[in-house]
Amino acid sequence: MSADGVFPKPTSVLIFGNDRPLLNWVAYALATINDPEFVWTDVRSPDQVPSATDPMSRHKIPPERMYARRPMELTLNDSAANVAVSAVVRSDETPENVQRLLDFLRLPSPTQHVLSTPRRNRPLVAVLSNSQRLAALYPSVENVSFTLRSILATDATVIMTFADTPTEGKRAFDAVVLVDGSLREGWRTATLTVEKGPSEGGLPTGLAVRLGEFAPVASILSREIDGPAEPHREAP
């Protein structure tokens, strides 16, 4: 994996497993490698808070790039899209451009806001954590596929964490990654297995490696989770 990025083109990534904080740390590392100015959205109700060991609780994500959204805020909106298109589409627009705009406007408003974040030098990476809380709102592969396709059409990469057994919607992702292990048992011994990977990039299908041996990710997790090593002191 190059330090220039894991994904050379817009890619949809699903990271799943049982340990929510560890999934989020892996997402944090992959996002940082590709786009240090990534935007993060966490799906949660007001009474749900991240674990104390989560990158969100440890304030690793700047507040101006961090959003918390209730599940119902992230549903598709067909009616709003149809009204908006009739109001803003010019008569000389090509069918392809009209469809692209219609697809974008069907996305949830918070998603549109994230995808419209001004960029300078590189495409956006958008992280969505705890996406298992949206499973009931996206019940079919078609729902998931449409959403991912519309996001990728904006030249963004999307990384989702799913702290449960994935639904059939996982088939719509370019990359599907299992993280087996926990922070409590030590992130270095957790394993990362790529069940499905994109044709290009640093997560090829079949890759299976301990996180502590996966150099670019390990370097970030070592710095952010473990912190700097204590300086050696000679005995008095």
Short mmCIF file of C-alpha atoms in Angstrom, two decimals:
data_model
loop_
_atom_site.label_atom_id
_atom_site.label_comp_id
_atom_site.label_asym_id
_atom_site.label_seq_id
_atom_site.Cartn_x
_atom_site.Cartn_y
_atom_site.Cartn_z
CA MET A 1 0.00 0.00 0.00
CA SER A 2 1.35 3.37 -1.00
CA ALA A 3 1.42 6.31 1.35
CA ASP A 4 -0.31 8.21 -1.48
CA GLY A 5 -3.51 6.30 -0.79
CA VAL A 6 -5.22 2.95 -0.65
CA PHE A 7 -7.76 3.79 -3.34
CA PRO A 8 -6.57 5.39 -6.59
CA LYS A 9 -10.15 6.16 -7.67
CA PRO A 10 -13.53 6.64 -5.91
CA THR A 11 -14.30 3.45 -4.01
CA SER A 12 -17.00 2.18 -1.64
CA VAL A 13 -15.68 0.30 1.39
CA LEU A 14 -17.54 -1.69 4.04
CA ILE A 15 -15.61 -2.55 7.22
CA PHE A 16 -17.43 -4.96 9.53
CA GLY A 17 -16.81 -6.90 12.73
CA ASN A 18 -17.87 -6.95 16.37
CA ASP A 19 -15.71 -4.29 18.03
CA ARG A 20 -17.12 -0.84 17.20
CA PRO A 21 -14.14 1.23 18.37
CA LEU A 22 -11.68 -0.95 16.47
CA LEU A 23 -13.75 -0.75 13.28
CA ASN A 24 -13.77 3.01 13.63
CA TRP A 25 -10.01 3.15 14.16
CA VAL A 26 -9.42 1.12 11.00
CA ALA A 27 -11.78 3.45 9.10
CA TYR A 28 -9.92 6.41 10.59
CA ALA A 29 -6.57 5.04 9.40
CA LEU A 30 -7.76 4.26 5.87
CA ALA A 31 -9.43 7.66 5.60
CA THR A 32 -6.32 9.46 6.87
CA ILE A 33 -4.10 7.70 4.32
CA ASN A 34 -6.34 8.79 1.44
CA ASP A 35 -7.53 12.18 2.65
CA PRO A 36 -6.26 13.81 5.86
CA GLU A 37 -9.21 16.22 5.61
CA PHE A 38 -11.84 13.45 5.51
CA VAL A 39 -15.38 14.14 6.76
CA TRP A 40 -16.92 11.82 9.38
CA THR A 41 -20.61 11.13 10.07
CA ASP A 42 -21.72 8.92 12.94
CA VAL A 43 -25.21 7.37 12.94
CA ARG A 44 -26.68 7.59 16.43
CA SER A 45 -29.66 8.58 18.51
CA PRO A 46 -29.26 11.35 21.11
CA ASP A 47 -28.90 8.80 23.92
CA GLN A 48 -26.14 6.87 22.16
CA VAL A 49 -22.54 7.90 22.76
CA PRO A 50 -19.30 6.43 21.39
CA SER A 51 -17.11 4.27 23.59
CA ALA A 52 -14.39 6.05 25.54
CA THR A 53 -11.80 4.26 23.37
CA ASP A 54 -13.34 5.40 20.08
CA PRO A 55 -11.54 7.98 17.90
CA MET A 56 -14.62 10.21 18.20
CA SER A 57 -14.45 10.21 22.02
CA ARG A 58 -10.72 10.84 21.89
CA HIS A 59 -11.31 13.93 19.75
CA LYS A 60 -9.24 12.71 16.82
CA ILE A 61 -11.72 14.18 14.35
CA PRO A 62 -11.89 17.99 14.23
CA PRO A 63 -15.39 19.21 15.17
CA GLU A 64 -15.83 21.05 11.87
CA ARG A 65 -15.50 17.71 10.05
CA MET A 66 -17.56 15.61 12.48
CA TYR A 67 -21.33 15.11 12.32
CA ALA A 68 -23.76 13.02 14.37
CA ARG A 69 -26.98 12.11 12.56
CA ARG A 70 -30.09 10.25 13.62
CA PRO A 71 -30.98 7.30 11.37
CA MET A 72 -34.12 8.97 10.00
CA GLU A 73 -32.04 11.94 8.83
CA LEU A 74 -30.23 9.64 6.41
CA THR A 75 -33.13 8.20 4.44
CA LEU A 76 -33.49 8.60 0.68
CA ASN A 77 -35.88 11.36 -0.40
CA ASP A 78 -37.58 10.78 -3.75
CA SER A 79 -40.27 13.43 -3.40
CA ALA A 80 -37.86 16.26 -2.61
CA ALA A 81 -35.67 15.28 -5.56
CA ASN A 82 -38.56 15.35 -8.01
CA VAL A 83 -39.73 18.78 -6.86
CA ALA A 84 -36.20 20.19 -6.93
CA VAL A 85 -35.42 18.88 -10.41
CA SER A 86 -38.57 20.40 -11.89
CA ALA A 87 -37.51 23.75 -10.42
CA VAL A 88 -33.81 23.89 -11.31
CA VAL A 89 -33.15 21.77 -14.41
CA ARG A 90 -32.71 23.74 -17.63
CA SER A 91 -34.45 22.57 -20.77
CA ASP A 92 -31.13 22.16 -22.61
CA GLU A 93 -29.59 19.76 -20.06
CA THR A 94 -28.57 16.36 -21.39
CA PRO A 95 -30.46 13.31 -20.09
CA GLU A 96 -27.25 12.10 -18.42
CA ASN A 97 -26.82 15.34 -16.49
CA VAL A 98 -30.48 15.36 -15.48
CA GLN A 99 -30.21 11.80 -14.18
CA ARG A 100 -27.00 12.58 -12.30
CA LEU A 101 -28.64 15.57 -10.63
CA LEU A 102 -31.79 13.60 -9.83
CA ASP A 103 -29.71 10.84 -8.23
CA PHE A 104 -27.77 13.36 -6.15
CA LEU A 105 -30.94 15.08 -4.95
CA ARG A 106 -32.43 11.76 -3.88
CA LEU A 107 -29.61 11.39 -1.38
CA PRO A 108 -30.30 12.50 2.20
CA SER A 109 -29.76 16.23 2.74
CA PRO A 110 -26.89 15.65 5.24
CA THR A 111 -25.16 13.44 2.67
CA GLN A 112 -25.54 16.12 0.00
CA HIS A 113 -24.01 18.61 2.43
CA VAL A 114 -20.97 16.39 3.08
CA LEU A 115 -20.44 15.69 -0.61
CA SER A 116 -20.54 19.43 -1.34
CA THR A 117 -17.66 20.16 1.06
CA PRO A 118 -15.19 22.46 -0.75
CA ARG A 119 -12.02 20.61 -1.73
CA ARG A 120 -8.53 21.80 -2.56
CA ASN A 121 -6.09 19.17 -3.75
CA ARG A 122 -7.70 15.73 -3.55
CA PRO A 123 -11.08 13.96 -3.75
CA LEU A 124 -13.16 13.69 -0.61
CA VAL A 125 -13.19 10.66 1.66
CA ALA A 126 -16.46 10.42 3.61
CA VAL A 127 -16.69 8.05 6.59
CA LEU A 128 -20.04 6.78 7.88
CA SER A 129 -19.71 4.92 11.18
CA ASN A 130 -22.31 2.65 12.79
CA SER A 131 -24.09 2.13 9.48
CA GLN A 132 -25.76 -0.98 10.95
CA ARG A 133 -28.25 1.49 12.45
CA LEU A 134 -29.42 2.24 8.90
CA ALA A 135 -29.99 -1.37 7.85
CA ALA A 136 -33.78 -1.23 8.22
CA LEU A 137 -33.92 1.95 6.13
CA TYR A 138 -31.95 0.40 3.25
CA PRO A 139 -33.50 -3.07 3.07
CA SER A 140 -32.47 -4.07 -0.46
CA VAL A 141 -29.26 -4.38 -2.43
CA GLU A 142 -30.80 -1.95 -4.92
CA ASN A 143 -31.20 0.76 -2.24
CA VAL A 144 -27.59 0.37 -1.16
CA SER A 145 -26.27 0.13 -4.71
CA PHE A 146 -28.08 3.29 -5.81
CA THR A 147 -26.78 5.24 -2.81
CA LEU A 148 -23.18 4.15 -3.29
CA ARG A 149 -23.30 4.77 -7.03
CA SER A 150 -24.63 8.30 -6.48
CA ILE A 151 -21.91 9.08 -3.94
CA LEU A 152 -19.11 7.73 -6.15
CA ALA A 153 -20.43 9.83 -9.04
CA THR A 154 -19.29 12.90 -7.10
CA ASP A 155 -15.70 11.54 -7.11
CA ALA A 156 -15.85 10.78 -3.38
CA THR A 157 -14.72 7.61 -1.64
CA VAL A 158 -17.07 6.34 1.08
CA ILE A 159 -15.95 4.16 4.01
CA MET A 160 -18.67 2.63 6.18
CA THR A 161 -18.34 0.69 9.42
CA PHE A 162 -20.93 -1.96 10.28
CA ALA A 163 -20.75 -3.42 13.78
CA ASP A 164 -22.78 -6.55 13.07
CA THR A 165 -23.18 -9.25 10.46
CA PRO A 166 -23.70 -7.37 7.17
CA THR A 167 -26.92 -7.55 5.21
CA GLU A 168 -27.09 -8.55 1.55
CA GLY A 169 -26.33 -4.91 0.79
CA LYS A 170 -22.64 -5.68 1.25
CA ARG A 171 -22.64 -7.05 -2.31
CA ALA A 172 -22.95 -3.49 -3.59
CA PHE A 173 -19.59 -2.40 -2.15
CA ASP A 174 -16.32 -2.37 -4.07
CA ALA A 175 -14.43 -3.54 -0.97
CA VAL A 176 -15.70 -5.66 1.94
CA VAL A 177 -13.31 -5.96 4.89
CA LEU A 178 -13.66 -8.08 8.03
CA VAL A 179 -11.80 -6.90 11.14
CA ASP A 180 -11.64 -9.72 13.68
CA GLY A 181 -10.41 -8.79 17.14
CA SER A 182 -10.83 -6.05 19.72
CA LEU A 183 -9.04 -3.13 21.29
CA ARG A 184 -9.30 -4.85 24.65
CA GLU A 185 -7.32 -7.85 23.38
CA GLY A 186 -4.87 -5.61 21.53
CA TRP A 187 -5.36 -4.03 18.12
CA ARG A 188 -2.03 -5.37 16.82
CA THR A 189 -3.22 -9.00 16.98
CA ALA A 190 -6.57 -8.29 15.31
CA THR A 191 -6.81 -9.58 11.75
CA LEU A 192 -7.93 -7.74 8.64
CA THR A 193 -9.37 -9.96 5.91
CA VAL A 194 -10.44 -8.58 2.54
CA GLU A 195 -13.42 -10.64 1.40
CA LYS A 196 -13.75 -8.51 -1.70
CA GLY A 197 -11.40 -5.87 -3.01
CA PRO A 198 -11.28 -3.40 -5.89
CA SER A 199 -9.26 -4.20 -9.00
CA GLU A 200 -6.81 -1.42 -8.09
CA GLY A 201 -5.42 -0.26 -4.77
CA GLY A 202 -4.07 -1.59 -1.53
CA LEU A 203 -6.89 -3.94 -0.45
CA PRO A 204 -6.77 -6.87 -2.87
CA THR A 205 -9.27 -9.70 -2.55
CA GLY A 206 -7.95 -12.44 -0.26
CA LEU A 207 -5.56 -10.26 1.72
CA ALA A 208 -5.37 -11.49 5.34
CA VAL A 209 -2.99 -9.78 7.73
CA ARG A 210 -2.64 -8.79 11.35
CA LEU A 211 -3.19 -5.08 11.85
CA GLY A 212 0.17 -4.78 13.59
CA GLU A 213 1.85 -6.06 10.41
CA PHE A 214 -0.13 -3.89 7.97
CA ALA A 215 2.43 -1.09 7.88
CA PRO A 216 0.55 2.05 6.72
CA VAL A 217 -2.45 1.35 8.97
CA ALA A 218 -0.27 0.14 11.85
CA SER A 219 1.80 3.33 11.78
CA ILE A 220 -1.31 5.45 12.22
CA LEU A 221 -2.87 3.25 14.89
CA SER A 222 0.39 3.07 16.80
CA ARG A 223 0.65 6.85 16.86
CA GLU A 224 -3.01 7.58 17.61
CA ILE A 225 -3.93 4.73 19.97
CA ASP A 226 -0.68 3.98 21.74
CA GLY A 227 0.79 7.47 21.66
CA PRO A 228 4.52 8.26 21.67
CA ALA A 229 6.79 5.82 23.42
CA GLU A 230 8.14 6.82 26.81
CA PRO A 231 11.75 8.05 26.54
CA HIS A 232 14.34 5.68 27.89
CA ARG A 233 15.80 6.75 31.23
CA GLU A 234 18.96 5.38 32.72
CA ALA A 235 18.67 3.95 36.21
CA PRO A 236 20.05 6.33 38.86
#
